[in-house]
Coordinates of C-alpha atoms and ligand atoms in Angstrom, one line a residue:
M13 CA -86.3 -13.8 294.2
T14 CA -83.1 -13.9 295.7
A15 CA -82.6 -11.5 298.3
R16 CA -79.9 -9.4 297.3
P17 CA -77.4 -7.7 299.3
Y18 CA -78.7 -4.6 300.8
W19 CA -79.1 -3.5 304.5
W20 CA -83.1 -4.4 304.3
A21 CA -85.3 -2.7 307.5
V22 CA -87.1 -6.4 308.1
A23 CA -88.8 -4.8 310.9
H24 CA -89.7 -2.3 314.4
E25 CA -87.2 -2.8 316.9
A26 CA -90.5 -3.1 319.6
D27 CA -91.9 -5.7 317.5
I28 CA -89.2 -8.0 318.9
P29 CA -90.2 -9.8 322.3
A30 CA -87.7 -11.1 324.7
S31 CA -89.0 -14.6 324.9
R32 CA -90.3 -15.0 321.4
P33 CA -88.4 -15.9 317.8
V34 CA -90.1 -13.6 315.1
A35 CA -89.5 -15.1 311.3
V36 CA -89.5 -12.3 308.6
K37 CA -88.7 -13.2 305.2
V38 CA -87.0 -11.0 302.3
G39 CA -87.5 -12.5 298.6
D40 CA -86.9 -16.5 299.1
L41 CA -84.5 -15.9 302.3
A42 CA -86.0 -16.8 304.9
L43 CA -85.1 -15.3 308.3
V44 CA -85.8 -15.8 312.6
L45 CA -84.9 -12.7 315.2
F46 CA -84.6 -13.2 318.2
R47 CA -82.8 -11.5 321.1
D48 CA -79.6 -12.5 322.9
G49 CA -78.7 -12.7 325.8
T50 CA -77.3 -9.4 325.9
G51 CA -80.6 -8.2 325.0
A52 CA -79.3 -7.3 320.9
V53 CA -81.8 -8.5 317.9
A54 CA -79.8 -11.3 315.9
A55 CA -80.7 -12.7 312.7
L56 CA -80.2 -16.3 311.7
E57 CA -80.9 -18.4 308.9
D58 CA -84.7 -20.1 309.3
R59 CA -83.8 -23.6 309.0
C60 CA -82.5 -26.1 312.0
A61 CA -79.1 -27.2 310.7
H62 CA -81.0 -31.1 312.1
R63 CA -83.6 -31.5 309.7
R64 CA -84.8 -27.7 308.6
A65 CA -87.3 -27.1 311.4
P66 CA -88.5 -23.6 311.3
L67 CA -86.9 -22.1 314.3
S68 CA -89.1 -19.2 314.1
L69 CA -91.3 -21.5 315.6
G70 CA -89.1 -22.6 318.2
V71 CA -88.8 -20.7 321.9
V72 CA -85.8 -18.4 323.1
T73 CA -84.2 -19.8 325.5
A74 CA -83.6 -17.7 329.4
E75 CA -79.7 -17.7 328.0
G76 CA -80.5 -15.7 324.9
L77 CA -80.5 -18.9 322.7
V78 CA -82.8 -19.9 319.9
Q79 CA -84.0 -23.4 320.8
C80 CA -85.7 -25.3 317.6
P81 CA -89.5 -26.7 318.0
Y82 CA -88.5 -30.5 317.1
H83 CA -85.7 -31.9 318.7
G84 CA -84.7 -29.1 320.7
W85 CA -80.9 -27.9 319.6
R86 CA -80.0 -23.9 320.3
Y87 CA -78.3 -21.9 319.0
E88 CA -76.3 -18.5 319.7
G89 CA -77.5 -15.1 317.8
A90 CA -74.1 -14.2 317.4
S91 CA -72.2 -16.7 315.2
G92 CA -75.1 -19.2 314.1
K93 CA -73.5 -22.1 316.1
C94 CA -75.1 -24.7 317.8
R95 CA -74.0 -24.2 321.7
A96 CA -76.7 -27.6 323.0
I97 CA -78.2 -30.6 321.9
P98 CA -80.3 -32.0 324.3
N99 CA -79.9 -35.9 323.7
F100 CA -76.1 -35.8 324.1
S101 CA -74.6 -37.0 327.5
A102 CA -72.3 -34.4 329.6
Q103 CA -69.2 -35.9 327.6
E104 CA -70.6 -34.9 324.2
K105 CA -69.1 -31.5 322.8
V106 CA -71.7 -30.2 320.0
P107 CA -69.1 -30.5 316.7
G108 CA -68.1 -26.4 315.9
N109 CA -69.2 -26.9 312.3
F110 CA -73.1 -27.2 313.5
G111 CA -74.0 -23.5 313.0
V112 CA -76.8 -21.9 310.8
R113 CA -75.9 -18.5 308.7
P114 CA -75.5 -15.1 311.4
F115 CA -76.4 -12.4 309.8
A116 CA -75.4 -8.8 310.4
T117 CA -78.0 -6.6 312.0
R118 CA -78.0 -3.0 313.2
I119 CA -80.7 -1.1 315.1
V120 CA -81.4 2.1 313.6
D121 CA -83.7 4.8 314.2
G122 CA -86.1 1.7 315.8
F123 CA -86.1 -0.4 312.8
V124 CA -83.9 -3.9 312.7
F125 CA -81.9 -3.8 309.4
V126 CA -80.4 -7.0 307.9
W127 CA -77.3 -7.2 305.9
T128 CA -78.6 -9.9 303.1
G129 CA -75.0 -9.9 301.6
D130 CA -71.8 -11.6 303.5
R131 CA -71.4 -10.2 307.0
G132 CA -67.6 -9.1 306.6
N133 CA -68.3 -7.2 303.9
V134 CA -71.6 -5.1 305.1
G135 CA -72.5 -1.9 302.9
N136 CA -72.7 1.7 304.1
E137 CA -74.2 2.1 307.3
P138 CA -78.2 2.0 307.1
S139 CA -80.2 5.0 308.0
A140 CA -84.2 5.6 308.3
T141 CA -83.3 9.1 309.3
M142 CA -86.7 8.6 311.5
D143 CA -85.8 9.2 315.0
A144 CA -88.8 10.7 316.6
P145 CA -91.8 9.1 315.0
T146 CA -95.3 9.3 316.6
A147 CA -96.8 6.8 314.3
R148 CA -95.5 3.3 313.2
H149 CA -97.4 0.9 311.3
A150 CA -96.9 -2.7 309.6
R151 CA -98.8 -3.5 306.4
A152 CA -99.3 -6.5 303.6
L153 CA -99.7 -4.9 300.6
P154 CA -101.3 -7.5 297.8
C155 CA -98.5 -6.1 294.9
P156 CA -94.9 -7.1 293.7
H157 CA -91.8 -5.2 295.4
A158 CA -91.4 -3.6 291.9
M159 CA -95.0 -2.5 291.7
Y160 CA -94.7 -0.9 295.9
A161 CA -91.7 0.8 294.1
A162 CA -94.1 2.1 290.8
L163 CA -96.8 3.3 293.0
M164 CA -94.4 5.2 295.3
L165 CA -92.8 6.9 292.3
D166 CA -96.2 7.9 290.0
R167 CA -99.1 7.5 292.2
P168 CA -98.3 7.8 296.1
G169 CA -101.4 8.7 297.6
V170 CA -102.7 5.3 296.8
L171 CA -100.6 3.8 299.8
L172 CA -100.0 6.7 302.2
S173 CA -102.6 8.8 303.8
I174 CA -101.9 12.0 305.9
G175 CA -104.8 13.3 307.8
G176 CA -106.2 16.8 307.1
I177 CA -104.3 16.1 303.6
R178 CA -105.4 15.4 300.3
L179 CA -102.4 14.2 297.7
L180 CA -102.7 15.0 294.4
D181 CA -101.3 12.2 292.5
D182 CA -102.1 14.0 289.6
F183 CA -100.7 16.7 289.5
R184 CA -96.6 16.3 289.7
W185 CA -93.9 18.7 289.9
G186 CA -91.8 17.8 286.8
D187 CA -90.1 14.1 286.0
P188 CA -89.3 11.5 287.9
R189 CA -85.7 12.2 288.8
R190 CA -82.4 10.3 289.2
E191 CA -80.8 11.6 292.6
E192 CA -77.6 9.9 293.9
S193 CA -78.8 6.0 294.5
A194 CA -82.2 6.7 294.0
I195 CA -85.6 8.4 292.4
V196 CA -87.2 11.2 293.0
S197 CA -90.5 12.4 292.2
E198 CA -92.6 15.4 293.9
F199 CA -96.3 15.9 294.0
G200 CA -98.9 18.8 294.5
A201 CA -101.2 18.2 297.8
V202 CA -103.7 20.5 299.9
W203 CA -105.2 20.8 302.7
S204 CA -108.5 18.7 302.7
G205 CA -112.0 20.2 303.5
K206 CA -111.5 22.4 300.8
R207 CA -113.8 21.0 297.5
L208 CA -111.6 20.4 294.7
D209 CA -113.4 21.1 291.1
R210 CA -109.9 20.8 289.2
L211 CA -106.7 20.8 290.1
P212 CA -105.2 23.7 291.0
S213 CA -102.8 25.6 289.1
S214 CA -100.4 25.9 292.5
P215 CA -101.1 23.9 294.9
P216 CA -99.7 25.1 298.5
L217 CA -98.2 21.5 299.7
T218 CA -95.4 19.7 298.1
L219 CA -94.8 16.2 298.7
R220 CA -91.3 14.7 298.5
V221 CA -91.1 10.9 297.8
T222 CA -87.3 9.3 297.7
V223 CA -87.3 6.0 296.3
A224 CA -83.8 3.9 297.2
A225 CA -82.5 1.9 293.8
G226 CA -83.2 -1.5 295.1
T227 CA -84.5 -1.7 298.4
A228 CA -87.5 0.5 297.5
A229 CA -86.7 2.2 301.0
T230 CA -88.9 5.4 301.4
H231 CA -88.6 8.9 302.5
V232 CA -91.2 10.8 302.2
T233 CA -91.3 14.6 303.2
L234 CA -94.7 17.5 303.1
R235 CA -93.8 20.7 303.0
D236 CA -95.9 24.2 303.1
E237 CA -95.4 27.1 300.8
A238 CA -92.6 28.6 303.7
D239 CA -90.8 25.5 303.2
T240 CA -91.7 24.1 306.7
M241 CA -91.7 20.5 306.9
I242 CA -95.2 19.4 308.0
A243 CA -95.1 15.5 307.8
A244 CA -92.3 13.4 307.6
A245 CA -92.2 9.3 306.8
F246 CA -89.3 6.4 306.4
L247 CA -91.5 3.1 304.3
A248 CA -89.6 0.2 304.6
A249 CA -90.9 -2.0 302.0
T250 CA -89.3 -6.7 301.7
P251 CA -90.5 -9.0 299.1
Q252 CA -92.4 -11.6 300.7
G253 CA -92.2 -14.0 297.4
A254 CA -93.5 -12.6 294.3
M255 CA -96.9 -11.1 294.5
V256 CA -96.5 -9.5 298.8
T257 CA -95.0 -6.4 300.0
Q258 CA -94.4 -5.8 303.4
V259 CA -94.5 -2.7 304.0
R260 CA -93.3 -1.1 307.5
L261 CA -93.6 3.1 308.2
A262 CA -92.4 5.4 310.5
G263 CA -94.2 9.1 310.4
W264 CA -95.1 12.0 312.2
A265 CA -97.3 14.8 310.9
T266 CA -98.0 17.8 312.4
D267 CA -101.4 19.3 313.5
G268 CA -103.8 20.3 310.8
P269 CA -104.9 23.6 310.3
R270 CA -108.0 22.9 312.1
G271 CA -106.7 21.4 315.0
K272 CA -106.9 18.4 314.3
P273 CA -105.3 15.3 315.4
A274 CA -101.8 14.2 312.9
T275 CA -102.2 11.3 311.3
I276 CA -100.1 9.5 308.9
G277 CA -100.2 5.5 307.5
I278 CA -100.1 3.3 305.0
R279 CA -104.2 2.4 303.6
P280 CA -105.8 -0.2 304.4
S281 CA -106.5 -1.6 301.0
L282 CA -105.1 -1.0 297.6
D283 CA -107.4 1.0 295.7
V284 CA -107.8 -1.3 292.3
E285 CA -109.0 1.4 290.1
A286 CA -106.5 3.6 291.2
V287 CA -103.4 1.1 291.2
A288 CA -104.8 0.6 287.0
R289 CA -104.1 4.2 286.6
T290 CA -100.4 4.0 288.0
R291 CA -98.2 5.3 284.2
V292 CA -95.4 3.6 286.4
A293 CA -93.4 5.6 283.8
A294 CA -90.4 5.9 286.8
L295 CA -90.2 2.5 287.0
P296 CA -87.5 1.3 284.6
D297 CA -85.1 4.4 285.9
W298 CA -85.5 2.6 289.2
Q299 CA -85.1 -0.7 287.9
A300 CA -82.0 0.4 285.9
L301 CA -80.9 1.6 288.7
S302 CA -81.5 -1.1 291.2
A303 CA -79.4 -3.7 288.3
V304 CA -75.9 -1.1 288.5
Ligands
FES423 S1 -85.0 -30.3 313.4 FE1 -84.2 -29.0 314.9 S2 -83.6 -30.1 316.8 FE2 -84.0 -31.2 314.8

């Protein structure tokens, strides 16, 4: 799968150390992230211009250049240009056309966003609208990117867990609908702990799931009857080849009614039976919107 030109949230910023490059993928596009001499996070194509070794297996030098593990060529984050070749003499200059493709990056709300298109023609600035999360998670899901979008729009409780809350995937407030460049689904939810023999006619809590076209970046909010927000999350989903989707979550949740510490996160494994029950009703709408 070729990465489409979007802002993709490819990492939690806190996961990018100063001394080591980090490999990330968006579809078939392999990128190396590292901190340059100013501490900013840079993104380059993860393939050395010399013999194509992955730069992510190298190191970050004291000057903030990423150094190839094979023969030691060193690259600058801002331009992608090769700035040093170890076996050159002091008189030899690195040709200006030696380099790898650089990508535009932004740090927003603790996420590293990479624009996978032309650096000189970036789209609207990215936003996660999640500036004070209490939880951050990352998990590789064994499903295609489009299936992730379908699950979040049709059966979000398969992926998402909120402490003290039972998400009612079978109670939907209306059909999924388009809102600008996203598809929105709303579900009922209840405080857990009560025995539930059948679905309530009017659940006290509402889970709203908004899945953006293309990237499937997902905003989730949970509100009570007074319309007070009691949990929220942003989930960034990046395809990793055909059958794996990397999901990174940042979120918060208020403590439950019994004072239990709140938790919000991605479930450790997929419930295969629940996945099989997913209606994928919203998927055609999401795919059509993504193709625009
Ligand atoms: S392959 Fe990278 S320096 Fe040779």
